[in-house]
PDB file of C-alpha atoms in Angstrom:
ATOM      1  CA  MET X1259      -8.744  58.382 241.291  1.00  0.00           C
ATOM      2  CA  ILE X1260      -9.746  58.370 237.618  1.00  0.00           C
ATOM      3  CA  VAL X1261     -12.873  60.277 236.557  1.00  0.00           C
ATOM      4  CA  SER X1262     -14.604  59.419 233.286  1.00  0.00           C
ATOM      5  CA  HIS X1263     -15.106  61.951 230.503  1.00  0.00           C
ATOM      6  CA  PHE X1264     -17.857  61.589 227.905  1.00  0.00           C
ATOM      7  CA  THR X1265     -16.872  61.682 224.249  1.00  0.00           C
ATOM      8  CA  SER X1266     -18.242  64.589 222.259  1.00  0.00           C
ATOM      9  CA  LYS X1267     -19.988  62.324 219.732  1.00  0.00           C
ATOM     10  CA  TYR X1268     -21.807  60.534 222.570  1.00  0.00           C
ATOM     11  CA  LYS X1269     -22.924  63.815 224.157  1.00  0.00           C
ATOM     12  CA  ILE X1270     -24.077  65.181 220.804  1.00  0.00           C
ATOM     13  CA  MET X1271     -26.056  62.015 220.098  1.00  0.00           C
ATOM     14  CA  VAL X1272     -27.750  61.931 223.513  1.00  0.00           C
ATOM     15  CA  TYR X1273     -28.690  65.607 223.579  1.00  0.00           C
ATOM     16  CA  SER X1274     -29.882  65.565 219.947  1.00  0.00           C
ATOM     17  CA  VAL X1275     -32.148  62.578 220.591  1.00  0.00           C
ATOM     18  CA  PHE X1276     -33.534  64.343 223.651  1.00  0.00           C
ATOM     19  CA  GLY X1277     -34.039  67.627 221.783  1.00  0.00           C
ATOM     20  CA  LEU X1278     -35.671  65.927 218.812  1.00  0.00           C
ATOM     21  CA  SER X1279     -38.021  64.018 221.096  1.00  0.00           C
ATOM     22  CA  ILE X1280     -39.072  67.269 222.787  1.00  0.00           C
ATOM     23  CA  LEU X1281     -39.593  68.931 219.410  1.00  0.00           C
ATOM     24  CA  LEU X1282     -41.524  65.991 217.974  1.00  0.00           C
ATOM     25  CA  SER X1283     -43.722  65.549 221.026  1.00  0.00           C
ATOM     26  CA  LEU X1284     -44.559  69.268 221.177  1.00  0.00           C
ATOM     27  CA  LEU X1285     -45.261  69.318 217.465  1.00  0.00           C
ATOM     28  CA  LEU X1286     -47.495  66.283 217.745  1.00  0.00           C
ATOM     29  CA  PHE X1287     -49.198  67.700 220.820  1.00  0.00           C
ATOM     30  CA  PHE X1288     -49.998  71.104 219.280  1.00  0.00           C
ATOM     31  CA  VAL X1289     -50.741  70.041 215.713  1.00  0.00           C
ATOM     32  CA  VAL X1290     -53.293  67.461 216.768  1.00  0.00           C
ATOM     33  CA  SER X1291     -54.681  69.371 219.757  1.00  0.00           C
ATOM     34  CA  PRO X1292     -58.466  69.625 219.774  1.00  0.00           C
ATOM     35  CA  ASP X1293     -60.313  72.712 218.695  1.00  0.00           C
ATOM     36  CA  ASN X1294     -61.162  75.108 221.522  1.00  0.00           C
ATOM     37  CA  ALA X1295     -64.742  75.409 220.210  1.00  0.00           C
ATOM     38  CA  GLU X1296     -65.542  71.867 221.374  1.00  0.00           C
ATOM     39  CA  PRO X1297     -67.457  71.703 224.669  1.00  0.00           C
ATOM     40  CA  GLU X1298     -65.246  68.934 226.106  1.00  0.00           C
ATOM     41  CA  PRO X1299     -61.668  69.254 224.823  1.00  0.00           C
ATOM     42  CA  TRP X1300     -59.438  66.175 224.904  1.00  0.00           C
ATOM     43  CA  SER X1301     -62.379  63.809 225.278  1.00  0.00           C
ATOM     44  CA  ASP X1302     -62.041  62.624 221.695  1.00  0.00           C
ATOM     45  CA  PRO X1303     -60.267  59.206 221.525  1.00  0.00           C
ATOM     46  CA  GLN X1304     -57.995  60.423 218.727  1.00  0.00           C
ATOM     47  CA  SER X1305     -56.837  63.377 220.834  1.00  0.00           C
ATOM     48  CA  ILE X1306     -56.155  61.146 223.826  1.00  0.00           C
ATOM     49  CA  LEU X1307     -54.198  58.739 221.608  1.00  0.00           C
ATOM     50  CA  MET X1308     -52.082  61.547 220.149  1.00  0.00           C
ATOM     51  CA  PHE X1309     -51.378  62.877 223.645  1.00  0.00           C
ATOM     52  CA  LEU X1310     -50.225  59.398 224.710  1.00  0.00           C
ATOM     53  CA  PHE X1311     -47.997  59.134 221.622  1.00  0.00           C
ATOM     54  CA  ALA X1312     -46.437  62.525 222.435  1.00  0.00           C
ATOM     55  CA  VAL X1313     -45.729  61.403 226.010  1.00  0.00           C
ATOM     56  CA  ALA X1314     -44.269  58.086 224.764  1.00  0.00           C
ATOM     57  CA  ILE X1315     -41.961  59.878 222.299  1.00  0.00           C
ATOM     58  CA  LEU X1316     -40.759  62.178 225.060  1.00  0.00           C
ATOM     59  CA  ALA X1317     -40.195  59.231 227.432  1.00  0.00           C
ATOM     60  CA  PHE X1318     -38.162  57.277 224.870  1.00  0.00           C
ATOM     61  CA  GLY X1319     -36.142  60.398 224.079  1.00  0.00           C
ATOM     62  CA  CYS X1320     -35.208  60.731 227.749  1.00  0.00           C
ATOM     63  CA  LEU X1321     -33.851  57.176 228.038  1.00  0.00           C
ATOM     64  CA  PRO X1322     -30.347  57.858 226.617  1.00  0.00           C
ATOM     65  CA  LEU X1323     -30.047  60.955 228.795  1.00  0.00           C
ATOM     66  CA  LEU X1324     -31.010  58.990 231.893  1.00  0.00           C
ATOM     67  CA  LYS X1325     -28.459  56.280 230.991  1.00  0.00           C
ATOM     68  CA  MET X1326     -25.529  58.725 231.025  1.00  0.00           C
ATOM     69  CA  LYS X1327     -23.422  58.161 234.120  1.00  0.00           C
ATOM     70  CA  THR X1328     -20.095  59.473 235.316  1.00  0.00           C
ATOM     71  CA  MET X1329     -17.643  56.930 236.714  1.00  0.00           C
ATOM     72  CA  ARG X1330     -14.909  57.455 239.287  1.00  0.00           C
ATOM     73  CA  ILE X1331     -12.529  54.560 239.700  1.00  0.00           C
ATOM     74  CA  GLU X1332     -10.645  54.457 242.983  1.00  0.00           C
ATOM     75  CA  SER X1333      -8.249  51.819 244.281  1.00  0.00           C
ATOM     76  CA  ASP X1334     -10.967  49.652 245.855  1.00  0.00           C
ATOM     77  CA  ARG X1335     -14.251  50.688 244.246  1.00  0.00           C
ATOM     78  CA  ILE X1336     -16.109  52.247 241.344  1.00  0.00           C
ATOM     79  CA  ILE X1337     -18.491  55.130 242.001  1.00  0.00           C
ATOM     80  CA  TYR X1338     -21.309  55.665 239.495  1.00  0.00           C
ATOM     81  CA  GLN X1339     -23.161  58.975 239.408  1.00  0.00           C
ATOM     82  CA  LYS X1340     -26.096  59.776 237.134  1.00  0.00           C
ATOM     83  CA  GLN X1341     -25.608  62.752 234.850  1.00  0.00           C
ATOM     84  CA  VAL X1342     -29.178  64.021 235.180  1.00  0.00           C
ATOM     85  CA  PHE X1343     -29.964  63.091 238.785  1.00  0.00           C
ATOM     86  CA  ALA X1344     -26.579  63.861 240.330  1.00  0.00           C
ATOM     87  CA  SER X1345     -27.753  62.892 243.800  1.00  0.00           C
ATOM     88  CA  HIS X1346     -28.124  59.273 242.645  1.00  0.00           C
ATOM     89  CA  ILE X1347     -24.708  57.842 243.545  1.00  0.00           C
ATOM     90  CA  ARG X1348     -23.876  54.145 243.646  1.00  0.00           C
ATOM     91  CA  GLU X1349     -20.628  52.681 244.968  1.00  0.00           C
ATOM     92  CA  VAL X1350     -19.541  49.195 243.952  1.00  0.00           C
ATOM     93  CA  LEU X1351     -16.508  47.514 245.503  1.00  0.00           C
ATOM     94  CA  PHE X1352     -14.175  45.581 243.234  1.00  0.00           C
ATOM     95  CA  LYS X1353     -14.793  42.465 245.313  1.00  0.00           C
ATOM     96  CA  ASP X1354     -18.408  42.569 244.068  1.00  0.00           C
ATOM     97  CA  TYR X1355     -17.108  41.674 240.582  1.00  0.00           C
ATOM     98  CA  ASP X1356     -15.326  38.445 239.665  1.00  0.00           C
ATOM     99  CA  TYR X1357     -13.386  39.667 236.618  1.00  0.00           C
ATOM    100  CA  TYR X1358     -13.738  41.723 233.471  1.00  0.00           C
ATOM    101  CA  LYS X1359     -13.619  40.863 229.786  1.00  0.00           C
ATOM    102  CA  VAL X1360     -12.980  43.036 226.770  1.00  0.00           C
ATOM    103  CA  ILE X1361     -15.479  42.839 223.916  1.00  0.00           C
ATOM    104  CA  TYR X1362     -16.004  44.661 220.645  1.00  0.00           C
ATOM    105  CA  GLU X1363     -19.575  45.934 220.475  1.00  0.00           C
ATOM    106  CA  GLU X1364     -21.025  46.435 217.008  1.00  0.00           C
ATOM    107  CA  THR X1365     -22.995  49.618 216.379  1.00  0.00           C
ATOM    108  CA  GLU X1366     -24.196  51.422 213.278  1.00  0.00           C
ATOM    109  CA  ASN X1367     -21.033  53.555 213.547  1.00  0.00           C
ATOM    110  CA  GLY X1368     -18.639  50.591 213.657  1.00  0.00           C
ATOM    111  CA  ALA X1369     -17.121  48.452 216.385  1.00  0.00           C
ATOM    112  CA  PHE X1370     -16.112  49.932 219.725  1.00  0.00           C
ATOM    113  CA  GLU X1371     -14.068  48.339 222.476  1.00  0.00           C
ATOM    114  CA  ALA X1372     -15.954  47.787 225.706  1.00  0.00           C
ATOM    115  CA  VAL X1373     -15.218  46.423 229.171  1.00  0.00           C
ATOM    116  CA  TRP X1374     -17.779  44.093 230.698  1.00  0.00           C
ATOM    117  CA  LEU X1375     -17.645  43.743 234.487  1.00  0.00           C
ATOM    118  CA  ILE X1376     -18.864  40.236 235.324  1.00  0.00           C
ATOM    119  CA  LYS X1377     -20.118  38.500 238.473  1.00  0.00           C
ATOM    120  CA  ASP X1378     -21.139  34.809 238.452  1.00  0.00           C
ATOM    121  CA  GLY X1379     -21.145  34.727 234.646  1.00  0.00           C
ATOM    122  CA  ILE X1380     -23.609  37.615 234.344  1.00  0.00           C
ATOM    123  CA  LEU X1381     -22.872  41.089 233.012  1.00  0.00           C
ATOM    124  CA  ILE X1382     -23.229  43.568 235.877  1.00  0.00           C
ATOM    125  CA  ASN X1383     -21.842  46.805 234.372  1.00  0.00           C
ATOM    126  CA  CYS X1384     -20.071  47.868 231.211  1.00  0.00           C
ATOM    127  CA  PHE X1385     -18.445  50.900 229.648  1.00  0.00           C
ATOM    128  CA  SER X1386     -17.137  51.468 226.149  1.00  0.00           C
ATOM    129  CA  SER X1387     -14.802  53.607 224.111  1.00  0.00           C
ATOM    130  CA  TYR X1388     -17.851  55.091 222.379  1.00  0.00           C
ATOM    131  CA  GLU X1389     -19.124  56.605 225.639  1.00  0.00           C
ATOM    132  CA  TYR X1390     -15.880  57.662 227.351  1.00  0.00           C
ATOM    133  CA  SER X1391     -12.972  59.530 225.796  1.00  0.00           C
ATOM    134  CA  ASN X1392     -10.552  58.330 228.502  1.00  0.00           C
ATOM    135  CA  PHE X1393     -11.550  54.679 228.081  1.00  0.00           C
ATOM    136  CA  LYS X1394      -7.973  53.332 228.188  1.00  0.00           C
ATOM    137  CA  GLU X1395      -7.250  55.122 231.479  1.00  0.00           C
ATOM    138  CA  LEU X1396     -10.460  53.719 232.972  1.00  0.00           C
ATOM    139  CA  LYS X1397      -9.555  50.220 231.815  1.00  0.00           C
ATOM    140  CA  ARG X1398      -6.026  50.475 233.261  1.00  0.00           C
ATOM    141  CA  ALA X1399      -7.374  51.711 236.600  1.00  0.00           C
ATOM    142  CA  LEU X1400      -9.533  48.613 237.118  1.00  0.00           C
ATOM    143  CA  ASN X1401      -8.251  46.504 239.983  1.00  0.00           C
ATOM    144  CA  LEU X1402      -9.720  43.293 238.544  1.00  0.00           C
ATOM    145  CA  GLU X1403      -8.480  40.272 236.666  1.00  0.00           C
ATOM    146  CA  ASN X1404      -8.685  40.587 232.884  1.00  0.00           C
ATOM    147  CA  LYS X1405      -9.985  37.320 231.394  1.00  0.00           C
ATOM    148  CA  GLY X1406      -9.183  38.347 227.831  1.00  0.00           C
ATOM    149  CA  LEU X1407     -11.275  38.948 224.762  1.00  0.00           C
ATOM    150  CA  LEU X1408     -14.908  37.877 224.612  1.00  0.00           C
ATOM    151  CA  ASN X1409     -16.289  37.018 221.188  1.00  0.00           C
ATOM    152  CA  LEU X1410     -20.094  37.110 221.033  1.00  0.00           C
ATOM    153  CA  SER X1411     -22.572  37.796 218.259  1.00  0.00           C
ATOM    154  CA  PRO X1412     -24.508  41.062 218.440  1.00  0.00           C
ATOM    155  CA  MET X1413     -27.670  39.148 219.360  1.00  0.00           C
ATOM    156  CA  LYS X1414     -25.916  37.319 222.205  1.00  0.00           C
ATOM    157  CA  GLN X1415     -24.459  40.658 223.397  1.00  0.00           C
ATOM    158  CA  PHE X1416     -27.969  42.090 223.513  1.00  0.00           C
ATOM    159  CA  LEU X1417     -29.246  39.083 225.479  1.00  0.00           C
ATOM    160  CA  CYS X1418     -26.361  39.360 227.931  1.00  0.00           C
ATOM    161  CA  LYS X1419     -27.183  43.033 228.505  1.00  0.00           C
ATOM    162  CA  LEU X1420     -30.734  41.945 229.315  1.00  0.00           C
ATOM    163  CA  GLY X1421     -29.460  39.502 231.953  1.00  0.00           C
ATOM    164  CA  ALA X1422     -28.620  36.243 230.176  1.00  0.00           C
ATOM    165  CA  LYS X1423     -25.545  34.239 231.177  1.00  0.00           C
ATOM    166  CA  ILE X1424     -22.396  34.820 229.153  1.00  0.00           C
TER     167      ILE X1424
END
């Protein structure tokens, strides 16, 4: 059984985005909070709008943290476990995937190798060398057919991650 390990740069990025979103939402919430002398606090439309912006910033800051998942690859299945909600465990058998392809995903920090697990021409799951420090071990442990290198534009990669056919 191979267990995934997050890279330090990925952890730093995720926790910094989360921390900055908390800081920014609290700052926005307290700086724009209504005056206590008003008879009905938070009834002003501007105050309600700023509160909604603070909540939206906090929600978007939580997204990368909620996306973090630990993988365990066994001989016949992959087990995904959320980092934040550890009780959320999902097991996927290798027979639920058709094959995998290797792709180089472009980011602002350069290109990173990624494995796309595919079923019926649609991307089901993926993991990359940016997220996991033991990426090569995870890739070797896959009990699936490797269909080679996939060459897609960044826009097509984004569409495939949203559910478009490869």
